[in-house]
PDB file of C-alpha atoms in Angstrom:
ATOM      1  CA  ASP A   8       0.000   0.000   0.000  1.00  0.00           C
ATOM      2  CA  LYS A   9       1.653   3.228  -1.186  1.00  0.00           C
ATOM      3  CA  LEU A  10      -0.060   5.314   1.512  1.00  0.00           C
ATOM      4  CA  THR A  11       1.630   3.389   4.320  1.00  0.00           C
ATOM      5  CA  GLU A  12       4.973   3.171   2.459  1.00  0.00           C
ATOM      6  CA  GLN A  13       5.424   6.962   2.512  1.00  0.00           C
ATOM      7  CA  GLU A  14       7.371   8.518   5.335  1.00  0.00           C
ATOM      8  CA  THR A  15       4.665  11.097   5.956  1.00  0.00           C
ATOM      9  CA  PRO A  16       0.991  10.278   5.413  1.00  0.00           C
ATOM     10  CA  PRO A  17      -1.194  12.886   3.680  1.00  0.00           C
ATOM     11  CA  PRO A  18      -2.592  15.522   6.059  1.00  0.00           C
ATOM     12  CA  TYR A  19      -6.083  15.256   4.529  1.00  0.00           C
ATOM     13  CA  ARG A  20      -7.880  13.069   2.024  1.00  0.00           C
ATOM     14  CA  GLY A  21      -7.098  14.104  -1.534  1.00  0.00           C
ATOM     15  CA  ALA A  22      -3.946  16.075  -0.702  1.00  0.00           C
ATOM     16  CA  ILE A  23      -1.960  16.921  -3.840  1.00  0.00           C
ATOM     17  CA  GLY A  24       1.216  14.875  -4.295  1.00  0.00           C
ATOM     18  CA  TYR A  25      -0.104  11.798  -2.516  1.00  0.00           C
ATOM     19  CA  PRO A  26      -1.577   8.734  -4.211  1.00  0.00           C
ATOM     20  CA  ALA A  27      -5.351   8.388  -4.239  1.00  0.00           C
ATOM     21  CA  LYS A  28      -6.729   5.843  -1.835  1.00  0.00           C
ATOM     22  CA  LEU A  29     -10.133   4.201  -2.051  1.00  0.00           C
ATOM     23  CA  ASP A  30     -11.391   3.210   1.363  1.00  0.00           C
ATOM     24  CA  THR A  31     -13.938   0.658   2.424  1.00  0.00           C
ATOM     25  CA  LYS A  32     -16.878   1.832   4.546  1.00  0.00           C
ATOM     26  CA  LYS A  33     -15.185   0.342   7.611  1.00  0.00           C
ATOM     27  CA  GLU A  34     -12.013   2.349   6.950  1.00  0.00           C
ATOM     28  CA  VAL A  35     -13.946   5.585   6.429  1.00  0.00           C
ATOM     29  CA  PHE A  36     -16.238   5.369   9.433  1.00  0.00           C
ATOM     30  CA  GLU A  37     -14.306   3.277  11.942  1.00  0.00           C
ATOM     31  CA  ASP A  38     -10.602   3.118  11.137  1.00  0.00           C
ATOM     32  CA  SER A  39      -9.962   6.623   9.793  1.00  0.00           C
ATOM     33  CA  ILE A  40      -6.362   7.657  10.445  1.00  0.00           C
ATOM     34  CA  LEU A  41      -6.454  11.020   8.691  1.00  0.00           C
ATOM     35  CA  PRO A  42      -7.070  13.928  11.069  1.00  0.00           C
ATOM     36  CA  TYR A  43      -8.569  16.314   8.489  1.00  0.00           C
ATOM     37  CA  THR A  44     -11.418  15.931   6.041  1.00  0.00           C
ATOM     38  CA  SER A  45     -10.457  19.000   3.980  1.00  0.00           C
ATOM     39  CA  PRO A  46      -7.604  21.484   3.553  1.00  0.00           C
ATOM     40  CA  TYR A  47      -9.743  24.035   5.396  1.00  0.00           C
ATOM     41  CA  GLU A  48      -9.748  21.925   8.556  1.00  0.00           C
ATOM     42  CA  LEU A  49      -5.951  21.814   8.282  1.00  0.00           C
ATOM     43  CA  LEU A  50      -5.911  25.618   7.894  1.00  0.00           C
ATOM     44  CA  ILE A  51      -8.144  26.047  10.960  1.00  0.00           C
ATOM     45  CA  ASP A  52      -5.710  23.897  12.947  1.00  0.00           C
ATOM     46  CA  ILE A  53      -2.772  26.024  11.738  1.00  0.00           C
ATOM     47  CA  ILE A  54      -4.616  29.245  12.665  1.00  0.00           C
ATOM     48  CA  GLU A  55      -5.355  27.891  16.140  1.00  0.00           C
ATOM     49  CA  GLU A  56      -2.009  26.265  16.888  1.00  0.00           C
ATOM     50  CA  GLN A  57       0.579  28.396  15.073  1.00  0.00           C
ATOM     51  CA  LEU A  58      -1.120  31.794  14.950  1.00  0.00           C
ATOM     52  CA  ASN A  59      -2.721  31.327  18.372  1.00  0.00           C
ATOM     53  CA  SER A  60      -5.930  32.738  16.906  1.00  0.00           C
ATOM     54  CA  GLU A  61      -9.484  31.723  16.175  1.00  0.00           C
ATOM     55  CA  VAL A  62     -11.750  32.419  13.217  1.00  0.00           C
ATOM     56  CA  MET A  63     -14.529  34.752  14.378  1.00  0.00           C
ATOM     57  CA  CYS A  64     -16.475  35.103  11.121  1.00  0.00           C
ATOM     58  CA  CYS A  65     -16.343  34.649   7.361  1.00  0.00           C
ATOM     59  CA  VAL A  66     -17.441  37.386   4.956  1.00  0.00           C
ATOM     60  CA  LEU A  67     -18.229  37.697   1.256  1.00  0.00           C
ATOM     61  CA  GLU A  68     -17.844  41.211  -0.105  1.00  0.00           C
ATOM     62  CA  PRO A  69     -18.018  42.929  -3.506  1.00  0.00           C
ATOM     63  CA  THR A  70     -14.548  43.667  -4.884  1.00  0.00           C
ATOM     64  CA  SER A  71     -15.146  45.043  -8.374  1.00  0.00           C
ATOM     65  CA  LEU A  72     -14.677  48.782  -8.911  1.00  0.00           C
ATOM     66  CA  LEU A  73     -16.523  48.687 -12.249  1.00  0.00           C
ATOM     67  CA  GLN A  74     -20.212  49.572 -12.431  1.00  0.00           C
ATOM     68  CA  GLY A  75     -22.502  46.677 -13.271  1.00  0.00           C
ATOM     69  CA  ASN A  76     -20.022  43.950 -12.303  1.00  0.00           C
ATOM     70  CA  LEU A  77     -20.513  41.670  -9.342  1.00  0.00           C
ATOM     71  CA  VAL A  78     -17.218  40.110  -8.312  1.00  0.00           C
ATOM     72  CA  LEU A  79     -17.015  38.736  -4.792  1.00  0.00           C
ATOM     73  CA  GLY A  80     -13.998  38.420  -2.577  1.00  0.00           C
ATOM     74  CA  GLY A  81     -13.741  36.876   0.844  1.00  0.00           C
ATOM     75  CA  ALA A  82     -12.406  37.850   4.226  1.00  0.00           C
ATOM     76  CA  LEU A  83     -11.884  36.158   7.565  1.00  0.00           C
ATOM     77  CA  LEU A  84     -11.909  37.908  10.913  1.00  0.00           C
ATOM     78  CA  LEU A  85      -9.293  36.394  13.226  1.00  0.00           C
ATOM     79  CA  LYS A  86      -9.027  37.045  16.947  1.00  0.00           C
ATOM     80  CA  ARG A  87      -5.783  36.418  18.787  1.00  0.00           C
ATOM     81  CA  LYS A  88      -6.165  34.079  21.774  1.00  0.00           C
ATOM     82  CA  GLY A  89      -4.420  34.662  25.058  1.00  0.00           C
ATOM     83  CA  VAL A  90      -1.593  32.514  26.371  1.00  0.00           C
ATOM     84  CA  THR A  91      -2.847  29.909  28.836  1.00  0.00           C
ATOM     85  CA  LYS A  92      -0.559  29.537  31.816  1.00  0.00           C
ATOM     86  CA  SER A  93      -0.823  27.737  35.125  1.00  0.00           C
ATOM     87  CA  THR A  94       0.329  28.179  38.658  1.00  0.00           C
ATOM     88  CA  THR A  95      -0.111  26.246  41.883  1.00  0.00           C
ATOM     89  CA  LEU A  96      -2.163  27.818  44.661  1.00  0.00           C
ATOM     90  CA  SER A  97      -2.625  25.930  47.939  1.00  0.00           C
ATOM     91  CA  GLY A  98      -1.545  22.711  46.247  1.00  0.00           C
ATOM     92  CA  GLU A  99      -4.063  23.068  43.413  1.00  0.00           C
ATOM     93  CA  GLU A 100      -3.107  23.839  39.830  1.00  0.00           C
ATOM     94  CA  VAL A 101      -4.930  26.922  38.508  1.00  0.00           C
ATOM     95  CA  PHE A 102      -5.058  27.898  34.820  1.00  0.00           C
ATOM     96  CA  TYR A 103      -5.339  31.505  33.637  1.00  0.00           C
ATOM     97  CA  THR A 104      -4.880  33.582  30.499  1.00  0.00           C
ATOM     98  CA  ASP A 105      -1.903  35.939  30.386  1.00  0.00           C
ATOM     99  CA  ASP A 106      -3.058  38.996  28.424  1.00  0.00           C
ATOM    100  CA  ASP A 107       0.397  40.620  28.452  1.00  0.00           C
ATOM    101  CA  ASP A 108       2.254  37.768  26.727  1.00  0.00           C
ATOM    102  CA  ALA A 109       2.503  38.481  22.976  1.00  0.00           C
ATOM    103  CA  LEU A 110       4.361  35.191  22.267  1.00  0.00           C
ATOM    104  CA  GLY A 111       7.313  37.175  20.931  1.00  0.00           C
ATOM    105  CA  ASN A 112       5.189  39.190  18.503  1.00  0.00           C
ATOM    106  CA  GLU A 113       5.557  42.785  19.581  1.00  0.00           C
ATOM    107  CA  GLY A 114       2.259  44.663  19.443  1.00  0.00           C
ATOM    108  CA  VAL A 115       0.131  41.567  18.751  1.00  0.00           C
ATOM    109  CA  LEU A 116      -1.723  41.124  22.009  1.00  0.00           C
ATOM    110  CA  PRO A 117      -4.538  38.744  22.930  1.00  0.00           C
ATOM    111  CA  ARG A 118      -8.022  39.766  21.765  1.00  0.00           C
ATOM    112  CA  SER A 119      -6.477  41.752  18.873  1.00  0.00           C
ATOM    113  CA  MET A 120      -8.552  41.296  15.733  1.00  0.00           C
ATOM    114  CA  TYR A 121      -7.268  41.051  12.175  1.00  0.00           C
ATOM    115  CA  VAL A 122      -9.023  40.966   8.822  1.00  0.00           C
ATOM    116  CA  VAL A 123      -7.463  38.462   6.435  1.00  0.00           C
ATOM    117  CA  GLU A 124      -8.486  38.851   2.812  1.00  0.00           C
ATOM    118  CA  CYS A 125      -9.006  35.718   0.734  1.00  0.00           C
ATOM    119  CA  PHE A 126     -10.840  34.443  -2.317  1.00  0.00           C
ATOM    120  CA  SER A 127     -14.595  33.931  -2.046  1.00  0.00           C
ATOM    121  CA  ASP A 128     -14.335  30.127  -2.323  1.00  0.00           C
ATOM    122  CA  GLU A 129     -11.813  30.105   0.530  1.00  0.00           C
ATOM    123  CA  ALA A 130     -14.197  32.092   2.758  1.00  0.00           C
ATOM    124  CA  VAL A 131     -16.998  29.638   1.952  1.00  0.00           C
ATOM    125  CA  GLY A 132     -14.691  26.657   2.634  1.00  0.00           C
ATOM    126  CA  MET A 133     -13.588  28.105   5.969  1.00  0.00           C
ATOM    127  CA  ALA A 134     -17.209  28.790   6.952  1.00  0.00           C
ATOM    128  CA  LEU A 135     -18.211  25.213   6.118  1.00  0.00           C
ATOM    129  CA  ALA A 136     -15.215  23.700   7.942  1.00  0.00           C
ATOM    130  CA  SER A 137     -15.729  25.845  11.039  1.00  0.00           C
ATOM    131  CA  GLU A 138     -19.536  25.486  10.940  1.00  0.00           C
ATOM    132  CA  MET A 139     -20.216  29.207  11.050  1.00  0.00           C
ATOM    133  CA  PRO A 140     -22.425  31.468   8.941  1.00  0.00           C
ATOM    134  CA  ILE A 141     -21.152  33.549   6.051  1.00  0.00           C
ATOM    135  CA  PHE A 142     -21.879  37.252   6.350  1.00  0.00           C
ATOM    136  CA  VAL A 143     -22.938  38.852   3.083  1.00  0.00           C
ATOM    137  CA  GLU A 144     -23.825  42.473   2.429  1.00  0.00           C
ATOM    138  CA  GLU A 145     -27.565  42.958   2.054  1.00  0.00           C
ATOM    139  CA  GLY A 146     -28.548  43.110  -1.609  1.00  0.00           C
ATOM    140  CA  ILE A 147     -25.716  40.948  -2.965  1.00  0.00           C
ATOM    141  CA  CYS A 148     -27.963  37.893  -3.317  1.00  0.00           C
ATOM    142  CA  GLU A 149     -30.510  39.966  -5.262  1.00  0.00           C
ATOM    143  CA  ARG A 150     -27.763  41.385  -7.504  1.00  0.00           C
ATOM    144  CA  ALA A 151     -26.343  37.909  -8.108  1.00  0.00           C
ATOM    145  CA  GLY A 152     -29.728  36.627  -9.250  1.00  0.00           C
ATOM    146  CA  SER A 153     -30.484  39.444 -11.681  1.00  0.00           C
ATOM    147  CA  VAL A 154     -29.139  40.232 -15.137  1.00  0.00           C
ATOM    148  CA  PRO A 155     -28.199  43.903 -15.721  1.00  0.00           C
TER     149      PRO A 155
END
């Protein structure tokens, strides 16, 4: 089996550069070894673990400057998480969030929010993977369904 012969297994099903693998129902529902079902779940994990942030919302927005065109772009709103630390008080371990620790990133403090621009399909993929709604400007759906 080529999947098990590789040094590193694919991070998600269908990852580019890895051989395709057809699974039985038992493998899919009971024996699944892959931690991600899409590249967006992998991206969410990277945002949480490496950026120490969480996705707050996904947005679709018009990006065309030309009249009569409807071209949508996407955006994600990320919020920086605090650093969880612990200490022992009266023999009991207590966990707390240190709001002054920027993890070596000067000026990037917990609860800071950042808008990350992306393509519209990426915003939709992130919304589906994180099970959150997509915010769309009122009137865009009507404009998308009409011919100028």
